[in-house]
CSV table of C-alpha atoms in Angstrom, one decimal:
chain,number,residue,atom,x,y,z
M,171,MET,CA,0.0,-0.1,-0.1
M,172,LEU,CA,2.9,2.3,0.9
M,173,LEU,CA,4.4,1.6,-2.5
M,174,LEU,CA,1.3,2.6,-4.4
M,175,ASN,CA,0.9,5.8,-2.3
M,176,SER,CA,4.5,6.6,-3.0
M,177,PHE,CA,3.9,6.4,-6.7
M,178,LEU,CA,0.8,8.4,-6.6
M,179,PHE,CA,2.3,11.1,-4.4
M,180,CYS,CA,5.6,11.7,-6.0
M,181,GLY,CA,3.9,11.5,-9.5
M,182,ALA,CA,1.3,14.0,-8.6
M,183,ILE,CA,4.1,16.5,-7.3
M,184,CYS,CA,6.1,16.0,-10.5
M,185,MET,CA,3.0,16.4,-12.7
M,186,ILE,CA,1.7,19.6,-10.9
M,187,SER,CA,5.1,21.2,-11.3
M,188,GLN,CA,5.4,20.2,-14.9
M,189,ILE,CA,1.9,21.8,-15.5
M,190,ILE,CA,3.2,25.0,-13.8
M,191,LEU,CA,6.4,24.9,-15.9
M,192,ASP,CA,4.5,24.5,-19.1
M,193,HIS,CA,1.7,27.2,-18.4
M,194,THR,CA,3.7,30.0,-16.9
M,195,LYS,CA,7.1,31.6,-17.4
M,196,LEU,CA,8.5,30.2,-14.2
M,197,THR,CA,11.8,28.3,-14.6
M,198,PRO,CA,12.8,25.0,-12.9
M,199,GLY,CA,14.7,27.0,-10.4
M,200,HIS,CA,11.6,29.0,-9.3
M,201,ILE,CA,9.6,25.9,-9.0
M,202,THR,CA,12.1,24.0,-6.8
M,203,SER,CA,12.5,27.0,-4.6
M,204,LEU,CA,8.7,27.3,-4.3
M,205,LEU,CA,8.4,23.6,-3.4
M,206,VAL,CA,11.1,24.0,-0.7
M,207,VAL,CA,9.2,26.9,0.9
M,208,LEU,CA,6.0,24.9,0.7
M,209,GLY,CA,7.5,21.9,2.3
M,210,ALA,CA,8.9,24.1,5.2
M,211,PHE,CA,5.4,25.7,5.5
M,212,LEU,CA,3.6,22.4,5.7
M,213,ASP,CA,6.0,21.0,8.3
M,214,SER,CA,5.6,24.0,10.7
M,215,PHE,CA,2.0,22.7,11.2
M,216,ASP,CA,3.0,19.1,11.3
M,217,ILE,CA,1.1,18.3,8.1
M,218,TYR,CA,4.2,16.9,6.2
M,219,ASP,CA,4.8,14.5,9.2
M,220,LYS,CA,1.3,12.9,8.5
M,221,ILE,CA,2.0,12.9,4.8
M,222,ILE,CA,5.2,10.9,5.3
M,223,GLU,CA,3.4,8.4,7.7
M,224,ILE,CA,0.7,7.8,5.0
M,225,VAL,CA,3.0,7.9,1.9
M,226,GLY,CA,6.5,6.8,3.0
M,227,GLY,CA,9.4,7.0,0.9
M,228,GLY,CA,7.7,8.7,-1.9
M,229,ALA,CA,7.3,11.8,0.2
M,230,GLN,CA,11.0,11.9,1.3
M,231,LEU,CA,12.3,11.9,-2.2
M,232,PRO,CA,10.9,15.2,-3.7
M,233,ILE,CA,12.6,18.5,-2.9
M,234,THR,CA,9.7,19.4,-0.6
M,235,SER,CA,11.1,17.0,1.9
M,236,PHE,CA,14.3,19.1,2.0
M,237,GLY,CA,12.3,22.2,3.5
M,238,HIS,CA,10.4,19.8,5.8
M,239,SER,CA,13.6,18.3,7.3
M,240,LEU,CA,15.2,21.8,7.8
M,241,VAL,CA,12.2,22.9,9.8
M,242,HIS,CA,11.9,19.6,11.7
M,243,ALA,CA,15.6,19.5,12.8
M,244,ALA,CA,15.4,23.1,13.8
M,245,LEU,CA,12.3,22.7,16.0
M,246,LYS,CA,13.8,19.5,17.6
M,247,LYS,CA,16.9,21.3,18.7
M,248,ALA,CA,14.8,24.3,19.8
M,249,GLU,CA,12.9,22.1,22.4
M,250,THR,CA,16.1,21.8,24.5
M,251,ASN,CA,18.1,25.0,23.4
M,252,GLY,CA,15.3,27.6,23.1
M,253,LEU,CA,15.4,30.1,20.2
M,254,MET,CA,19.1,29.6,19.7
M,255,GLY,CA,18.4,25.9,18.7
M,256,ILE,CA,16.8,27.0,15.6
M,257,PHE,CA,20.0,28.3,14.3
M,258,MET,CA,22.0,25.3,15.8
M,259,GLY,CA,20.0,22.4,14.5
M,260,MET,CA,19.0,23.7,11.1
M,261,PHE,CA,21.0,21.2,9.1
M,262,ASP,CA,20.9,18.3,11.4
M,263,LEU,CA,18.8,16.1,9.1
M,264,THR,CA,19.7,17.5,5.7
M,265,ALA,CA,23.5,17.3,6.3
M,266,THR,CA,23.5,13.9,4.6
M,267,GLY,CA,22.0,15.1,1.4
M,268,ILE,CA,24.1,18.3,1.1
M,269,THR,CA,27.4,16.5,2.0
M,270,THR,CA,26.9,13.5,-0.3
M,271,ALA,CA,26.0,15.9,-3.0
M,272,ILE,CA,29.0,18.0,-2.6
M,273,VAL,CA,31.4,15.0,-2.2
M,274,PHE,CA,30.1,13.0,-5.2
M,275,SER,CA,29.7,15.9,-7.5
M,276,PHE,CA,33.4,16.9,-6.8
M,277,LEU,CA,34.8,13.5,-7.1
M,278,PHE,CA,32.9,12.7,-10.3
M,279,THR,CA,33.8,16.1,-11.8
M,280,MET,CA,37.5,15.2,-11.2
M,281,LEU,CA,37.2,11.6,-12.5
M,282,PHE,CA,35.3,12.2,-15.7
M,283,ARG,CA,35.8,14.5,-18.7
M,284,PRO,CA,32.8,16.5,-19.7
M,285,LYS,CA,31.2,15.3,-22.8
M,286,ASP,CA,29.8,17.9,-25.3
S,191,MET,CA,5.9,63.4,-49.4
S,192,ILE,CA,8.8,61.8,-47.5
S,193,PHE,CA,6.7,61.1,-44.4
S,194,PHE,CA,4.1,59.5,-46.5
S,195,VAL,CA,6.6,57.2,-48.1
S,196,LEU,CA,8.2,56.4,-44.8
S,197,ASP,CA,4.7,55.7,-43.4
S,198,LYS,CA,4.0,53.3,-46.3
S,199,LEU,CA,7.4,51.6,-45.8
S,200,LEU,CA,6.7,51.1,-42.0
S,201,LEU,CA,3.2,49.7,-42.8
S,202,VAL,CA,4.7,47.3,-45.2
S,203,LYS,CA,7.3,46.3,-42.7
S,204,ASN,CA,4.6,45.8,-40.0
S,205,MET,CA,2.6,43.6,-42.3
S,206,ARG,CA,5.7,41.7,-43.2
S,207,ASP,CA,6.3,41.1,-39.6
S,208,LEU,CA,2.8,39.9,-38.9
S,209,LYS,CA,2.9,37.7,-41.9
S,210,TYR,CA,6.3,36.3,-40.8
S,211,GLU,CA,5.0,35.7,-37.3
S,212,LYS,CA,1.9,33.8,-38.7
S,213,ILE,CA,4.3,31.6,-40.8
S,214,ALA,CA,6.6,31.1,-38.0
S,215,ASN,CA,3.8,30.1,-35.6
S,216,SER,CA,2.4,27.7,-38.1
S,217,HIS,CA,5.8,25.9,-38.4
S,218,LYS,CA,6.4,25.8,-34.6
S,219,ALA,CA,6.3,22.3,-33.1
S,220,PRO,CA,2.9,22.0,-31.1
S,221,GLU,CA,3.7,21.9,-27.5
S,222,LYS,CA,2.6,18.7,-26.1
S,223,LYS,CA,1.5,19.9,-22.6
S,224,PHE,CA,-0.7,17.0,-21.7
S,225,GLN,CA,1.8,14.4,-22.8
S,226,ASN,CA,4.5,16.3,-20.8
S,227,ALA,CA,2.4,16.1,-17.7
S,228,LEU,CA,1.7,12.5,-18.1
S,229,ILE,CA,5.4,11.7,-18.7
S,230,ALA,CA,6.3,13.7,-15.6
S,231,PHE,CA,3.7,11.8,-13.5
S,232,PHE,CA,4.8,8.3,-14.5
S,233,SER,CA,8.7,9.0,-14.3
S,234,GLY,CA,8.2,10.9,-10.9
S,235,GLY,CA,5.9,8.2,-9.7
S,236,PHE,CA,8.4,5.5,-10.8
S,237,LEU,CA,11.1,7.2,-8.8
S,238,GLY,CA,8.9,7.5,-5.6
S,239,PHE,CA,8.0,3.8,-6.0
S,240,LEU,CA,11.7,3.0,-6.3
S,241,ALA,CA,12.5,5.0,-3.1
S,242,GLU,CA,9.8,3.3,-1.0
S,243,GLY,CA,11.0,0.0,-2.4
S,244,ILE,CA,14.5,0.7,-1.5
S,245,ILE,CA,13.6,1.7,2.0
S,246,GLU,CA,11.4,-1.5,2.4
S,247,VAL,CA,14.2,-3.8,1.1
S,248,LEU,CA,16.7,-2.2,3.5
S,249,MET,CA,14.4,-2.5,6.4
S,250,TRP,CA,13.6,-6.2,5.6
S,251,LYS,CA,17.1,-7.4,4.5
S,252,PHE,CA,19.3,-5.5,7.1
S,253,GLU,CA,16.8,-4.8,9.8
S,254,LEU,CA,17.5,-1.0,9.8
S,255,SER,CA,15.2,1.5,11.3
S,256,ARG,CA,13.0,3.5,8.8
S,257,MET,CA,14.9,6.7,9.3
S,258,ILE,CA,18.3,5.1,8.6
S,259,SER,CA,17.1,3.4,5.6
S,260,ALA,CA,15.5,6.6,4.2
S,261,THR,CA,19.0,8.2,4.6
S,262,TYR,CA,20.6,5.4,2.7
S,263,MET,CA,17.9,5.9,0.0
S,264,ILE,CA,18.8,9.5,-0.4
S,265,VAL,CA,22.4,8.8,-0.6
S,266,PHE,CA,21.8,6.1,-3.3
S,267,PHE,CA,19.7,8.6,-5.5
S,268,ILE,CA,22.3,11.3,-5.2
S,269,PHE,CA,25.2,9.0,-6.0
S,270,PHE,CA,23.5,7.7,-9.3
S,271,ALA,CA,22.2,11.1,-10.3
S,272,SER,CA,25.8,12.5,-9.9
S,273,LEU,CA,27.5,9.5,-11.7
S,274,PHE,CA,25.0,9.5,-14.7
S,275,THR,CA,25.4,13.3,-15.0
S,276,ALA,CA,29.3,12.9,-15.1
S,277,LEU,CA,29.0,10.1,-17.6
S,278,GLY,CA,26.9,12.4,-19.9
S,279,PHE,CA,23.5,10.7,-20.4
S,280,PHE,CA,21.5,12.2,-17.4
S,281,ASP,CA,21.0,15.5,-19.5
S,282,GLN,CA,19.2,13.6,-22.3
S,283,TRP,CA,17.0,12.0,-19.6
S,284,VAL,CA,16.2,15.4,-18.1
S,285,ALA,CA,15.3,16.6,-21.5
S,286,LYS,CA,13.0,13.7,-21.9
S,287,PHE,CA,11.4,13.3,-18.5
S,288,LYS,CA,11.5,16.9,-17.4
S,289,CYS,CA,10.0,17.5,-14.0
S,290,GLY,CA,9.9,13.9,-13.3
S,291,LEU,CA,13.7,14.0,-12.7
S,292,ILE,CA,14.1,17.7,-11.7
S,293,ILE,CA,11.7,17.7,-8.7
S,294,PRO,CA,13.0,14.7,-6.9
S,295,ILE,CA,16.3,15.0,-5.1
S,296,THR,CA,18.1,13.7,-8.3
S,297,GLY,CA,17.6,17.2,-9.9
S,298,PHE,CA,19.5,18.7,-6.9
S,299,ALA,CA,22.5,16.4,-7.5
S,300,HIS,CA,22.2,16.9,-11.3
S,301,SER,CA,22.3,20.7,-11.0
S,302,MET,CA,25.4,20.6,-8.8
S,303,THR,CA,27.3,18.1,-10.9
S,304,SER,CA,26.4,19.7,-14.2
S,305,SER,CA,27.5,23.1,-13.0
S,306,SER,CA,30.7,22.0,-11.6
S,307,LEU,CA,31.6,20.0,-14.7
S,308,ASP,CA,30.7,23.1,-16.9
S,309,TYR,CA,33.2,25.4,-15.1
S,310,ARG,CA,35.8,22.8,-14.4
S,311,THR,CA,38.2,24.3,-17.0
S,312,GLU,CA,38.3,27.6,-15.1
S,313,GLY,CA,40.2,26.0,-12.2
S,314,PRO,CA,39.4,24.6,-8.8
S,315,ILE,CA,38.7,27.9,-6.9
S,316,TYR,CA,37.0,30.2,-9.4
S,317,GLY,CA,35.6,27.5,-11.6
S,318,ILE,CA,34.3,24.5,-9.5
S,319,GLY,CA,34.4,26.3,-6.0
S,320,SER,CA,32.4,29.3,-7.0
S,321,ASN,CA,30.0,27.8,-9.6
S,322,MET,CA,29.0,24.6,-7.9
S,323,PHE,CA,26.0,26.0,-6.0
S,324,LYS,CA,25.1,28.2,-9.0
S,325,LEU,CA,21.5,26.5,-9.3
S,326,ALA,CA,21.4,24.5,-6.1
S,327,GLY,CA,22.2,27.7,-4.1
S,328,SER,CA,18.6,29.1,-4.5
S,329,VAL,CA,17.1,26.0,-3.0
S,330,ILE,CA,19.4,26.1,0.0
S,331,LEU,CA,19.0,29.9,0.4
S,332,TYR,CA,15.2,30.0,0.2
S,333,GLY,CA,14.9,26.7,2.2
S,334,VAL,CA,16.9,28.0,5.1
S,335,LEU,CA,15.3,31.4,5.0
S,336,SER,CA,11.7,30.0,5.2
S,337,ALA,CA,12.7,27.3,7.7
S,338,TRP,CA,14.1,30.0,9.9
S,339,PHE,CA,11.0,32.2,9.5
S,340,PHE,CA,8.4,29.3,10.0
S,341,GLY,CA,10.4,27.7,12.7
S,342,THR,CA,10.6,30.7,14.8
S,343,ILE,CA,6.9,31.5,14.5
S,344,ARG,CA,6.1,27.8,15.4
S,345,TYR,CA,8.4,27.9,18.4
S,346,LEU,CA,6.9,31.1,19.7
S,347,ILE,CA,3.5,29.9,19.2
S,348,GLY,CA,4.4,26.8,21.2
S,349,VAL,CA,6.0,28.9,24.0
S,350,ILE,CA,3.0,31.2,24.2
S,351,GLY,CA,0.1,28.6,23.7
C-alpha cells in the first residue's frame, strides 16, 4: 500500500510542477525554490509528518522534503536550546543530502571528462 | 511626401512582420503539454515507487530503522544522479522526462554536478568552487530562510500557547 501511495504522491507533485512549468514563465529554479518553501510551511504545522506516515518514501524523495527536514531538525533542537536551537539544529537532518551531493559531484567532476 | 513614403514603408514592414509571425507560428512544433504532464507523472511516480521499495528492502534485509534506511535511499539517489550526469547521459533523460527528474532529489544532485563539470576548466577555486552552487544555491537559500521564519513562528506559538 505504501508503494502505491509513494507512486501516486511523487507522481502528482512532479505532474503539478510540470503543468506549472508549461503554463507559466517560471523556470525550474523558481519551482524547486517554491516547493522547498511549501515543504517548510507544511512541516511547521505537522502536516508533512502525517503525509510521510501515509506515503512513506515517496514523500521523502521530492525536494519538498528538504524544507520539511530543515524545519523539523530546527524545531527539535529548539525544544532543548530555546530560540538559539533553531540556528544550531537547522542542518541536522539535511546534512547527509548536502554532504553527499558535494562529495560525489566533486569526485565525479575530477574523475570524468565532460562530454559535449 | 517623404513622411508619406516612410509611413508606407513602415506599414509594409509591419505587415511583413505579422505575416512572418503567422508563418513562424504555423511551423512551430505544437507543445505537447498533456503528454509532458503524463510523462512527468509516470517518471516521478516510478522514482517514488523505487524510493519506497529501497527503504522496504533495506528494512527487511538489514533490519535497519525506517529513518536510517531513508538516509541510505537519499544517498543512493544522489550517487547515481551525480554518476550519470558525469557520464553524460543524464542530461538527455532530463530533456525527456523533465519535471519527473528535476523535482526529486536527483535534480538537486544533477544541477550541482553539471555546473561544476561546466566550469571545471576555469580552475578549482573560481571554476568549481564558486559555480558548484549556482543552481542549487537558491534551493538552500530559500529553504533555510523559510525554515528559519516558519520555525521561529512555530516555536513562539508553542511557547505562548
